[in-house]
Amino acid sequence: MRGLNRAASVFVLLPVWLVVAAASADEGMWLFNDLPGEYLKSNYGFEPTEPWADHLMRASVRFNSGGSASFVSSTGLVLTNHHVGADTLQKVSTPEKDYYRNGFYAQQPADEIPAPDLELNQLVAVEDVTERVNAAVKPETSAAEAFAARRGVMAEIEKESLEKTGLRSDVVTLYGGARYHLYRYKKYTDVRLVWAPESAIAFFGGDADNFEYPRYCLDVCIFRVYEDDKPARIEHFLPVSARGVADGELVFVSGNPGRTQRILTTAALKFHRDHRMPYVLDFLRRREVLWQQFGLEGGEQERRARDDLHGVQNSRKAYTGMLQALQNPAFFARRQAEEDAFLAQVAADPAWKDSLDAWQRIQEVCARRRELLGQTGGLGGRLFRTARTLVLMAAEDQKPNAQRLREFRESARDSLLQRLFSTAPLYDDLEQTELADSLALFVERRGGDSPLVNAVLQGKSPSTRAAELVRQSKLADVVERKRLAAGGQQAIDDSSDPMIQLARLLEPEERRLRAIHDELDETERQAYARIADAIFAIRGTDTYPDATFTLRLAFGQVKGYVENGRKIPPWTTVGGAFAHEERHAGEPPWKLPPRWHEHRRRLDPKTPFDFVCTADIIGGNSGSPVVNRDGALVGVIFDGNIQSLAADFFYSDEVARAVSVDSAVILEALRKVYGADKLADELGH
Amino acid sequence: MRGLNRAASVFVLLPVWLVVAAASADEGMWLFNDLPGEYLKSNYGFEPTEPWADHLMRASVRFNSGGSASFVSSTGLVLTNHHVGADTLQKVSTPEKDYYRNGFYAQQPADEIPAPDLELNQLVAVEDVTERVNAAVKPETSAAEAFAARRGVMAEIEKESLEKTGLRSDVVTLYGGARYHLYRYKKYTDVRLVWAPESAIAFFGGDADNFEYPRYCLDVCIFRVYEDDKPARIEHFLPVSARGVADGELVFVSGNPGRTQRILTTAALKFHRDHRMPYVLDFLRRREVLWQQFGLEGGEQERRARDDLHGVQNSRKAYTGMLQALQNPAFFARRQAEEDAFLAQVAADPAWKDSLDAWQRIQEVCARRRELLGQTGGLGGRLFRTARTLVLMAAEDQKPNAQRLREFRESARDSLLQRLFSTAPLYDDLEQTELADSLALFVERRGGDSPLVNAVLQGKSPSTRAAELVRQSKLADVVERKRLAAGGQQAIDDSSDPMIQLARLLEPEERRLRAIHDELDETERQAYARIADAIFAIRGTDTYPDATFTLRLAFGQVKGYVENGRKIPPWTTVGGAFAHEERHAGEPPWKLPPRWHEHRRRLDPKTPFDFVCTADIIGGNSGSPVVNRDGALVGVIFDGNIQSLAADFFYSDEVARAVSVDSAVILEALRKVYGADKLADELGH
């Protein structure tokens, strides 16, 4: 699951739900302020104390780009997945110094490489603001008015909090709109690369082994956060266990699952099964082939496109697994029976009339969404996206904070500007390829006779037009971006940059579609909130909300499973990695880095490598620390097995498993393969 | 253009058109009985005599599987592309003896390997049967009745011809239905593999270089046809030139272009641009990713899937190029202007009212076709297709010959049975993968709630159901197929084979859709025939019909071109192939086979390798002999450059080029790399 992080970034704008059925077994992505203490106590004899939970919460780190991590030293060290850091590794690499492929180790702090646009978040406080949010929305208003009112009060709460505390402040919609919590984060934006292994061991087995198990991936890398140009002093960090895990051991996962959709009605699930997922998969396969073709042009092209390629391959594999789960008639029959039974309970009491109607409203929203599939006012490529942000920002900044599109609200400004002014390299050929493909897709979706298409193409073919736009735009230059951002609407109006002009041309269509989607989201949110009301009333509140790319605690046992009659062990070993290489005759992607062969004799072959557990995770959990009862880090989540892909829709611990890098192999590799004793010594101190 | 042959097989069932505009420059895929003698004489001072043309026609060979070739010795040798032979190379290979990858050479006739299911056709006579076909269709009948009447008379003509001559007899629809010709072929079904090079040199540069130029591909292989278990005596064969071609030299291409659509109205072109081609591309990318993933499972899986993978990659690249041509607004503006001008001429004379209406009818057909996109009663995999053929055949055989679906008419029976009883290996894992994917696609397209989908899945997921079907079916056994075919309807009714039962379940839906498409085809055919009438009347008959996978003569000059300011030479050399390998550091797919390095010093680096010419070719022309004025074979067509992909819709000689293997490198390689002096000596004798 390279890109447990990516799944998050793809979905972060989607509405979020809550879970219909009561949690069972080790199910659940629990709020830190509402942990399943009783279940843990009665089933595992463990009671999470408030200090235990608070420490774990503060030692947990969110990569704002999509992903999870943890503090692992008082000196600001942050441990995450290699594939979460890949975006940065890619951005700081050059044709000559390919840190993504060859790895990196800063012997001295001075050698650590600043990431061009990372933002790390540490959750420090959560406050329930449900009443204030709901009070702002008058009953009997239209969905559009309700949406505006809600957006307004959320922006207001966030701005007040930011001004009062100086902390990043986000109001999060939970249980599909039944609860609103204010999350406050300490933000780190000076983040530097300390160590990364070679991609060949981080992603051993490549796309072929992705989502498979047994695995042998050292999918980790280490950053350090700085404040005032010095390593940040971190109070809450995790000790790193050298002993590995025991079979059946209770472990906890603290991370930021991006999205689950377990509350979805069967009508909504059918929309996903028959329309949305096939649509998304067509797009993912299109991009997969595009980046593969681009990479065929040469080694440097392959380097430039690989992060994008791995991202879409990962998503394609994940979506394929999810769609397979939905296409199983047995799943739907079970789900339909559950829903029918619950609907009968709801229908029995006239007080729940509004909740009952919610199912119908959701069905209507799905029908509308189906019509809208493929309609977008946007194009691809970083240059275009930069232009679009600049154009929208100029207009939004003229509005009061509470009326702006969410991403332009004042409390989110710093994060927005950091991304907008990123110094990450831009490659003309990559830009042109993505833009040309997105222009071609735009023609396909709207038809070549559409006036908007013709205005966009200006009589040229998609590839000719893309080449011209990329060649003539000056937005690759950060100075120009800053000038345009500072100049506001006047600068945008005066700009002769063709990419800016293209973004302005598309702006009305984009806003039109955005308004439709925002209204549909609101209608859906209100409907699911009514369904949640019924669930709370009929089944109780002892449950967890669907994932929202905010901090959650999952738990489970280290536990193997049986697949097609074959026993799959709970963990793999270093010796197994070499055997896995031999089974594939050392052909890439099963070729261990030369360093591993050089130092093979020093390595203890019995060192645990990767392990599986039953904790409930999903995209966004990548890099999450796995801790034991004592709060020591015993692993780092990096994947789920193929059977776990249905977790978007339902949890199962029969054969679905979360996959982690064992902490023991991290220490073993640092000391014996990478000559990084100093770094290993620093971990946990 | 690996799979110039494939394009043909994909399209062979589509209706075919004719060319609106008069031919210009070296444009045209001319009928052998209607060659552009005057143009050739006035522009090239060359007049094709009847003996010259008749000899070339009889020396030309069609691979019924989709592709072209030529006789090159009196002893039955047939020269074609490696990628045309690839299907057979794949079928006769095993994990231990991989002739596709490692090449093959039969030192003795006894070593030659029989192809399991090849049929080669030699065109020996053409007869105009337009009057008889038209006489059978009464005026003022419905499209469905006209279709039935036409199908009936065509089957009758073919059967009569077969009985009279013993030759394969096909009535071919030309000029979109304005002409019908009866083609008679001598058929060869005992075809044996004589020689093939390694895939690494046949497909040097792989998917990356496909449709690119300059190229260095020895994309050829040699078969031999047998009669009565002895090498067939061939009267008409081509001498093989050892001298290569000259810059600017006039050359001829004799082959079987599969399909062009140059007559399409702008409305039809828009349907292709906005609907059909994006739809086909989604499917091709889906299959490309599917076979890539399958190949990742291991070396043997890669071997099993590679022919399918190369086929879809080739089609994907071809379609992408075609769609790019259609998405160019400049192309449409020009085309629309031409059509408007022609329509004005047609509208000026009330006598052409029916022709004028034809444009409207075509637009209506396109709208209907759009609704039908994705609707199919069929599934994937050879086992399912076998079951479907058996089920349909049992029912069709009970009807009079003239009323059967075209593929079950008596004159086509031998060819049908040869394919049906093919002994080519079937791989359970490959079958299961393709069937599971096609079941998943069936769910996507019809929705998981469709009763037909539920009847097909029987409560199981697509992959579980596919696994069960493949495991339980006995159709992999040729004996069982023969038993069912011989047993007729009773055997089908009694069969408990789940694949047969599945095909029977889907039969009504398939027949329903087939009837709709047949009627749309007929409506379209009649409309284009009316347009053709107008063209003949207004612009004259000095033109050629759109391609129909029947023998045509194209011609042009050996000629380089200029691309992005860079001069592209007319031919490459053996020395250039080694330089091309070095430029890519010998990384696959730019790694020449070891044999080429072993014998490098013996090779003349100046030997021409591949060359380009302006002849008008398209998918199906793969393997076509390129001959000079003297009728000597100077090359073998194997590709078109990327700019030539628009040839489906229009011809241009500005930068579009056909790419051939030079005859000189074939002889050079046979003698100096493959130690096949004996075979080289046999060529042309």
CSV table of C-alpha atoms in Angstrom, one decimal, chain B residues 247-501:
chain,number,residue,atom,x,y,z
B,247,ASP,CA,16.3,7.0,-52.5
B,248,GLY,CA,13.2,8.1,-54.3
B,249,GLU,CA,12.6,4.7,-55.9
B,250,LEU,CA,9.1,3.7,-56.8
B,251,VAL,CA,7.9,0.7,-54.8
B,252,PHE,CA,4.7,-1.3,-54.6
B,253,VAL,CA,3.0,-2.9,-51.6
B,254,SER,CA,0.8,-5.9,-52.2
B,255,GLY,CA,-1.2,-6.8,-49.1
B,256,ASN,CA,-4.5,-6.9,-47.2
B,257,PRO,CA,-5.2,-3.6,-45.4
B,258,GLY,CA,-7.8,-4.4,-42.8
B,259,ARG,CA,-9.9,-1.3,-42.5
B,260,THR,CA,-9.9,2.3,-43.4
B,261,GLN,CA,-12.8,4.7,-42.8
B,262,ARG,CA,-12.0,7.5,-45.2
B,263,ILE,CA,-15.6,7.9,-46.4
B,264,LEU,CA,-17.0,8.6,-42.9
B,265,THR,CA,-19.2,11.7,-42.7
B,266,THR,CA,-18.1,14.3,-40.1
B,267,ALA,CA,-21.0,13.1,-37.9
B,268,ALA,CA,-19.5,9.6,-37.9
B,269,LEU,CA,-16.0,10.9,-37.3
B,270,LYS,CA,-17.3,12.8,-34.3
B,271,PHE,CA,-19.0,9.7,-33.0
B,272,HIS,CA,-15.6,8.0,-33.2
B,273,ARG,CA,-13.8,11.0,-31.6
B,274,ASP,CA,-16.1,11.6,-28.7
B,275,HIS,CA,-17.5,8.2,-28.0
B,276,ARG,CA,-16.2,5.1,-29.7
B,277,MET,CA,-12.5,5.6,-29.6
B,278,PRO,CA,-12.4,6.7,-25.9
B,279,TYR,CA,-14.5,3.7,-25.2
B,280,VAL,CA,-12.2,1.3,-27.0
B,281,LEU,CA,-9.1,2.9,-25.4
B,282,ASP,CA,-10.5,2.4,-21.9
B,283,PHE,CA,-10.9,-1.2,-22.8
B,284,LEU,CA,-7.4,-1.6,-24.2
B,285,ARG,CA,-5.8,0.1,-21.2
B,286,ARG,CA,-7.7,-2.2,-19.0
B,287,ARG,CA,-6.4,-5.2,-20.8
B,288,GLU,CA,-2.9,-3.8,-20.9
B,289,VAL,CA,-2.8,-3.4,-17.2
B,290,LEU,CA,-4.4,-6.8,-16.7
B,291,TRP,CA,-1.8,-8.7,-18.7
B,292,GLN,CA,1.1,-6.7,-17.2
B,293,GLN,CA,-0.1,-7.7,-13.8
B,294,PHE,CA,-0.5,-11.3,-14.8
B,295,GLY,CA,3.1,-11.3,-16.2
B,296,LEU,CA,4.4,-10.0,-12.9
B,297,GLU,CA,3.5,-13.3,-11.3
B,298,GLY,CA,6.5,-15.0,-12.8
B,299,GLY,CA,8.5,-15.8,-15.9
B,300,GLU,CA,6.2,-18.4,-17.2
B,301,GLN,CA,3.1,-16.2,-16.7
B,302,GLU,CA,5.0,-13.4,-18.6
B,303,ARG,CA,5.6,-15.9,-21.5
B,304,ARG,CA,1.9,-16.9,-21.5
B,305,ALA,CA,0.5,-13.4,-21.6
B,306,ARG,CA,3.1,-11.6,-23.8
B,307,ASP,CA,1.3,-12.1,-27.1
B,308,ASP,CA,-1.9,-10.7,-25.7
B,309,LEU,CA,0.0,-8.0,-24.0
B,310,HIS,CA,1.9,-6.9,-27.1
B,311,GLY,CA,-1.4,-7.0,-29.1
B,312,VAL,CA,-3.2,-4.6,-26.7
B,313,GLN,CA,-0.2,-2.3,-26.3
B,314,ASN,CA,0.0,-2.1,-30.1
B,315,SER,CA,-3.7,-1.3,-30.5
B,316,ARG,CA,-3.6,1.2,-27.6
B,317,LYS,CA,-0.7,3.1,-29.2
B,318,ALA,CA,-2.5,3.0,-32.6
B,319,TYR,CA,-5.8,4.1,-31.2
B,320,THR,CA,-4.1,6.9,-29.2
B,321,GLY,CA,-2.5,8.2,-32.4
B,322,MET,CA,-5.8,8.0,-34.3
B,323,LEU,CA,-7.7,9.8,-31.6
B,324,GLN,CA,-5.0,12.5,-31.5
B,325,ALA,CA,-5.6,13.0,-35.2
B,326,LEU,CA,-9.3,13.3,-34.7
B,327,GLN,CA,-8.9,15.7,-31.7
B,328,ASN,CA,-7.1,18.2,-33.8
B,329,PRO,CA,-9.7,20.9,-34.5
B,330,ALA,CA,-7.8,21.9,-37.7
B,331,PHE,CA,-8.5,18.4,-39.2
B,332,PHE,CA,-12.2,18.8,-38.5
B,333,ALA,CA,-12.4,22.3,-39.8
B,334,ARG,CA,-10.9,21.1,-43.1
B,335,ARG,CA,-13.1,18.0,-43.3
B,336,GLN,CA,-16.2,19.9,-42.5
B,337,ALA,CA,-15.5,22.4,-45.2
B,338,GLU,CA,-14.9,19.6,-47.8
B,339,GLU,CA,-18.2,18.0,-46.7
B,340,ASP,CA,-20.1,21.2,-46.8
B,341,ALA,CA,-18.9,21.9,-50.3
B,342,PHE,CA,-19.8,18.4,-51.5
B,343,LEU,CA,-23.2,18.6,-49.8
B,344,ALA,CA,-23.9,21.8,-51.6
B,345,GLN,CA,-23.3,20.1,-54.9
B,346,VAL,CA,-25.5,17.2,-53.9
B,347,ALA,CA,-28.3,19.4,-52.7
B,348,ALA,CA,-28.2,21.4,-55.9
B,349,ASP,CA,-29.8,18.5,-57.8
B,350,PRO,CA,-33.1,17.1,-56.6
B,351,ALA,CA,-32.2,13.8,-58.2
B,352,TRP,CA,-29.7,13.3,-55.3
B,353,LYS,CA,-32.4,13.7,-52.6
B,354,ASP,CA,-31.8,10.1,-51.4
B,355,SER,CA,-28.1,10.6,-51.2
B,356,LEU,CA,-28.6,13.9,-49.3
B,357,ASP,CA,-30.8,12.1,-46.7
B,358,ALA,CA,-28.1,9.5,-46.3
B,359,TRP,CA,-26.0,11.9,-44.2
B,360,GLN,CA,-29.0,12.3,-41.7
B,361,ARG,CA,-29.4,8.5,-41.6
B,362,ILE,CA,-25.8,8.0,-40.7
B,363,GLN,CA,-26.1,10.5,-37.9
B,364,GLU,CA,-29.1,8.6,-36.5
B,365,VAL,CA,-27.1,5.3,-36.7
B,366,CYS,CA,-24.3,6.9,-34.8
B,367,ALA,CA,-26.7,8.0,-32.1
B,368,ARG,CA,-28.0,4.5,-31.8
B,369,ARG,CA,-24.5,3.0,-31.7
B,370,ARG,CA,-23.6,5.4,-28.9
B,371,GLU,CA,-26.4,4.0,-26.8
B,372,LEU,CA,-25.2,0.5,-27.5
B,373,LEU,CA,-21.6,1.0,-26.6
B,374,GLY,CA,-20.6,-1.5,-24.0
B,375,GLN,CA,-23.6,-3.7,-24.5
B,376,THR,CA,-22.5,-7.2,-25.3
B,377,GLY,CA,-23.8,-10.6,-24.7
B,378,GLY,CA,-20.3,-12.0,-24.9
B,379,LEU,CA,-17.5,-12.7,-22.4
B,380,GLY,CA,-13.7,-13.2,-22.7
B,381,GLY,CA,-11.4,-16.1,-22.8
B,382,ARG,CA,-10.9,-18.8,-25.4
B,383,LEU,CA,-13.0,-21.4,-23.5
B,384,PHE,CA,-16.0,-19.1,-23.4
B,385,ARG,CA,-15.6,-18.2,-27.1
B,386,THR,CA,-15.4,-21.8,-27.9
B,387,ALA,CA,-18.6,-22.6,-26.0
B,388,ARG,CA,-20.3,-19.7,-27.7
B,389,THR,CA,-19.3,-20.9,-31.1
B,390,LEU,CA,-20.6,-24.4,-30.4
B,391,VAL,CA,-23.9,-23.2,-29.0
B,392,LEU,CA,-24.6,-20.8,-31.9
B,393,MET,CA,-23.4,-23.4,-34.5
B,394,ALA,CA,-25.8,-26.0,-33.2
B,395,ALA,CA,-28.8,-23.6,-33.7
B,396,GLU,CA,-27.5,-22.1,-37.0
B,397,ASP,CA,-26.9,-25.5,-38.6
B,398,GLN,CA,-30.6,-26.2,-38.3
B,399,LYS,CA,-31.3,-23.3,-40.7
B,400,PRO,CA,-31.0,-23.2,-44.4
B,401,ASN,CA,-27.5,-22.0,-45.4
B,402,ALA,CA,-28.8,-18.7,-46.7
B,403,GLN,CA,-30.4,-17.7,-43.4
B,404,ARG,CA,-27.4,-18.4,-41.1
B,405,LEU,CA,-25.2,-15.9,-39.4
B,406,ARG,CA,-22.4,-15.2,-41.9
B,407,GLU,CA,-19.7,-17.1,-39.9
B,408,PHE,CA,-21.7,-20.3,-40.0
B,409,ARG,CA,-22.4,-20.4,-43.8
B,410,GLU,CA,-21.3,-23.5,-45.5
B,411,SER,CA,-18.6,-21.9,-47.6
B,412,ALA,CA,-16.8,-20.8,-44.4
B,413,ARG,CA,-17.2,-24.1,-42.5
B,414,ASP,CA,-13.7,-25.5,-43.0
B,415,SER,CA,-12.1,-22.3,-41.8
B,416,LEU,CA,-14.4,-22.2,-38.8
B,417,LEU,CA,-13.7,-25.8,-37.8
B,418,GLN,CA,-10.0,-25.3,-38.1
B,419,ARG,CA,-10.1,-22.5,-35.5
B,420,LEU,CA,-12.6,-24.4,-33.3
B,421,PHE,CA,-10.6,-27.6,-33.2
B,422,SER,CA,-7.2,-25.8,-32.8
B,423,THR,CA,-4.8,-27.8,-30.7
B,424,ALA,CA,-3.0,-24.6,-29.5
B,425,PRO,CA,-2.3,-24.9,-25.7
B,426,LEU,CA,-4.8,-23.4,-23.3
B,427,TYR,CA,-3.6,-22.1,-20.0
B,428,ASP,CA,-6.0,-22.3,-17.0
B,429,ASP,CA,-4.5,-19.3,-15.3
B,430,LEU,CA,-4.7,-17.1,-18.4
B,431,GLU,CA,-8.2,-18.2,-19.1
B,432,GLN,CA,-9.3,-17.6,-15.6
B,433,THR,CA,-7.8,-14.1,-15.6
B,434,GLU,CA,-9.4,-13.1,-18.8
B,435,LEU,CA,-12.8,-14.6,-18.0
B,436,ALA,CA,-12.8,-13.0,-14.5
B,437,ASP,CA,-11.9,-9.6,-15.9
B,438,SER,CA,-14.6,-9.9,-18.5
B,439,LEU,CA,-17.1,-10.9,-15.9
B,440,ALA,CA,-16.2,-7.9,-13.8
B,441,LEU,CA,-16.6,-5.7,-16.9
B,442,PHE,CA,-20.0,-7.3,-17.5
B,443,VAL,CA,-21.0,-6.3,-14.0
B,444,GLU,CA,-19.7,-2.8,-14.5
B,445,ARG,CA,-21.5,-2.3,-17.8
B,446,ARG,CA,-24.9,-3.8,-16.8
B,447,GLY,CA,-24.8,-3.0,-13.1
B,448,GLY,CA,-24.7,-5.5,-10.3
B,449,ASP,CA,-28.4,-5.6,-9.9
B,450,SER,CA,-29.1,-6.8,-13.5
B,451,PRO,CA,-31.0,-10.1,-13.5
B,452,LEU,CA,-28.7,-11.3,-16.3
B,453,VAL,CA,-25.6,-10.5,-14.3
B,454,ASN,CA,-27.0,-12.3,-11.3
B,455,ALA,CA,-27.9,-15.3,-13.4
B,456,VAL,CA,-24.3,-15.3,-14.8
B,457,LEU,CA,-22.6,-14.9,-11.4
B,458,GLN,CA,-24.8,-17.3,-9.5
B,459,GLY,CA,-24.1,-15.5,-6.3
B,460,LYS,CA,-20.3,-15.6,-6.6
B,461,SER,CA,-17.8,-12.9,-7.2
B,462,PRO,CA,-16.4,-12.6,-10.8
B,463,SER,CA,-13.1,-14.2,-9.9
B,464,THR,CA,-14.6,-17.1,-7.9
B,465,ARG,CA,-17.1,-17.7,-10.7
B,466,ALA,CA,-14.4,-17.6,-13.4
B,467,ALA,CA,-12.2,-20.0,-11.4
B,468,GLU,CA,-15.1,-22.5,-11.1
B,469,LEU,CA,-16.1,-22.2,-14.8
B,470,VAL,CA,-12.5,-22.8,-16.0
B,471,ARG,CA,-11.9,-25.7,-13.5
B,472,GLN,CA,-15.1,-27.5,-14.4
B,473,SER,CA,-15.3,-27.0,-18.2
B,474,LYS,CA,-14.0,-29.8,-20.4
B,475,LEU,CA,-13.7,-27.6,-23.5
B,476,ALA,CA,-9.9,-27.4,-23.3
B,477,ASP,CA,-10.1,-31.0,-24.7
B,478,VAL,CA,-10.4,-31.0,-28.5
B,479,VAL,CA,-12.0,-34.4,-28.5
B,480,GLU,CA,-14.9,-33.0,-26.3
B,481,ARG,CA,-15.2,-30.0,-28.7
B,482,LYS,CA,-15.5,-32.4,-31.7
B,483,ARG,CA,-18.0,-34.5,-29.8
B,484,LEU,CA,-20.2,-31.5,-29.1
B,485,ALA,CA,-19.9,-30.2,-32.7
B,486,ALA,CA,-20.8,-33.5,-34.1
B,487,GLY,CA,-23.7,-34.0,-31.7
B,488,GLY,CA,-25.5,-30.9,-32.8
B,489,GLN,CA,-28.4,-29.4,-30.8
B,490,GLN,CA,-29.0,-32.6,-28.9
B,491,ALA,CA,-25.4,-32.7,-27.6
B,492,ILE,CA,-25.6,-29.0,-26.6
B,493,ASP,CA,-29.0,-29.6,-24.8
B,494,ASP,CA,-27.5,-32.6,-22.9
B,495,SER,CA,-24.2,-31.0,-22.0
B,496,SER,CA,-23.6,-30.3,-18.3
B,497,ASP,CA,-20.5,-28.3,-19.1
B,498,PRO,CA,-20.9,-25.1,-17.2
B,499,MET,CA,-19.2,-23.0,-20.0
B,500,ILE,CA,-21.7,-24.4,-22.5
B,501,GLN,CA,-24.5,-23.6,-20.1
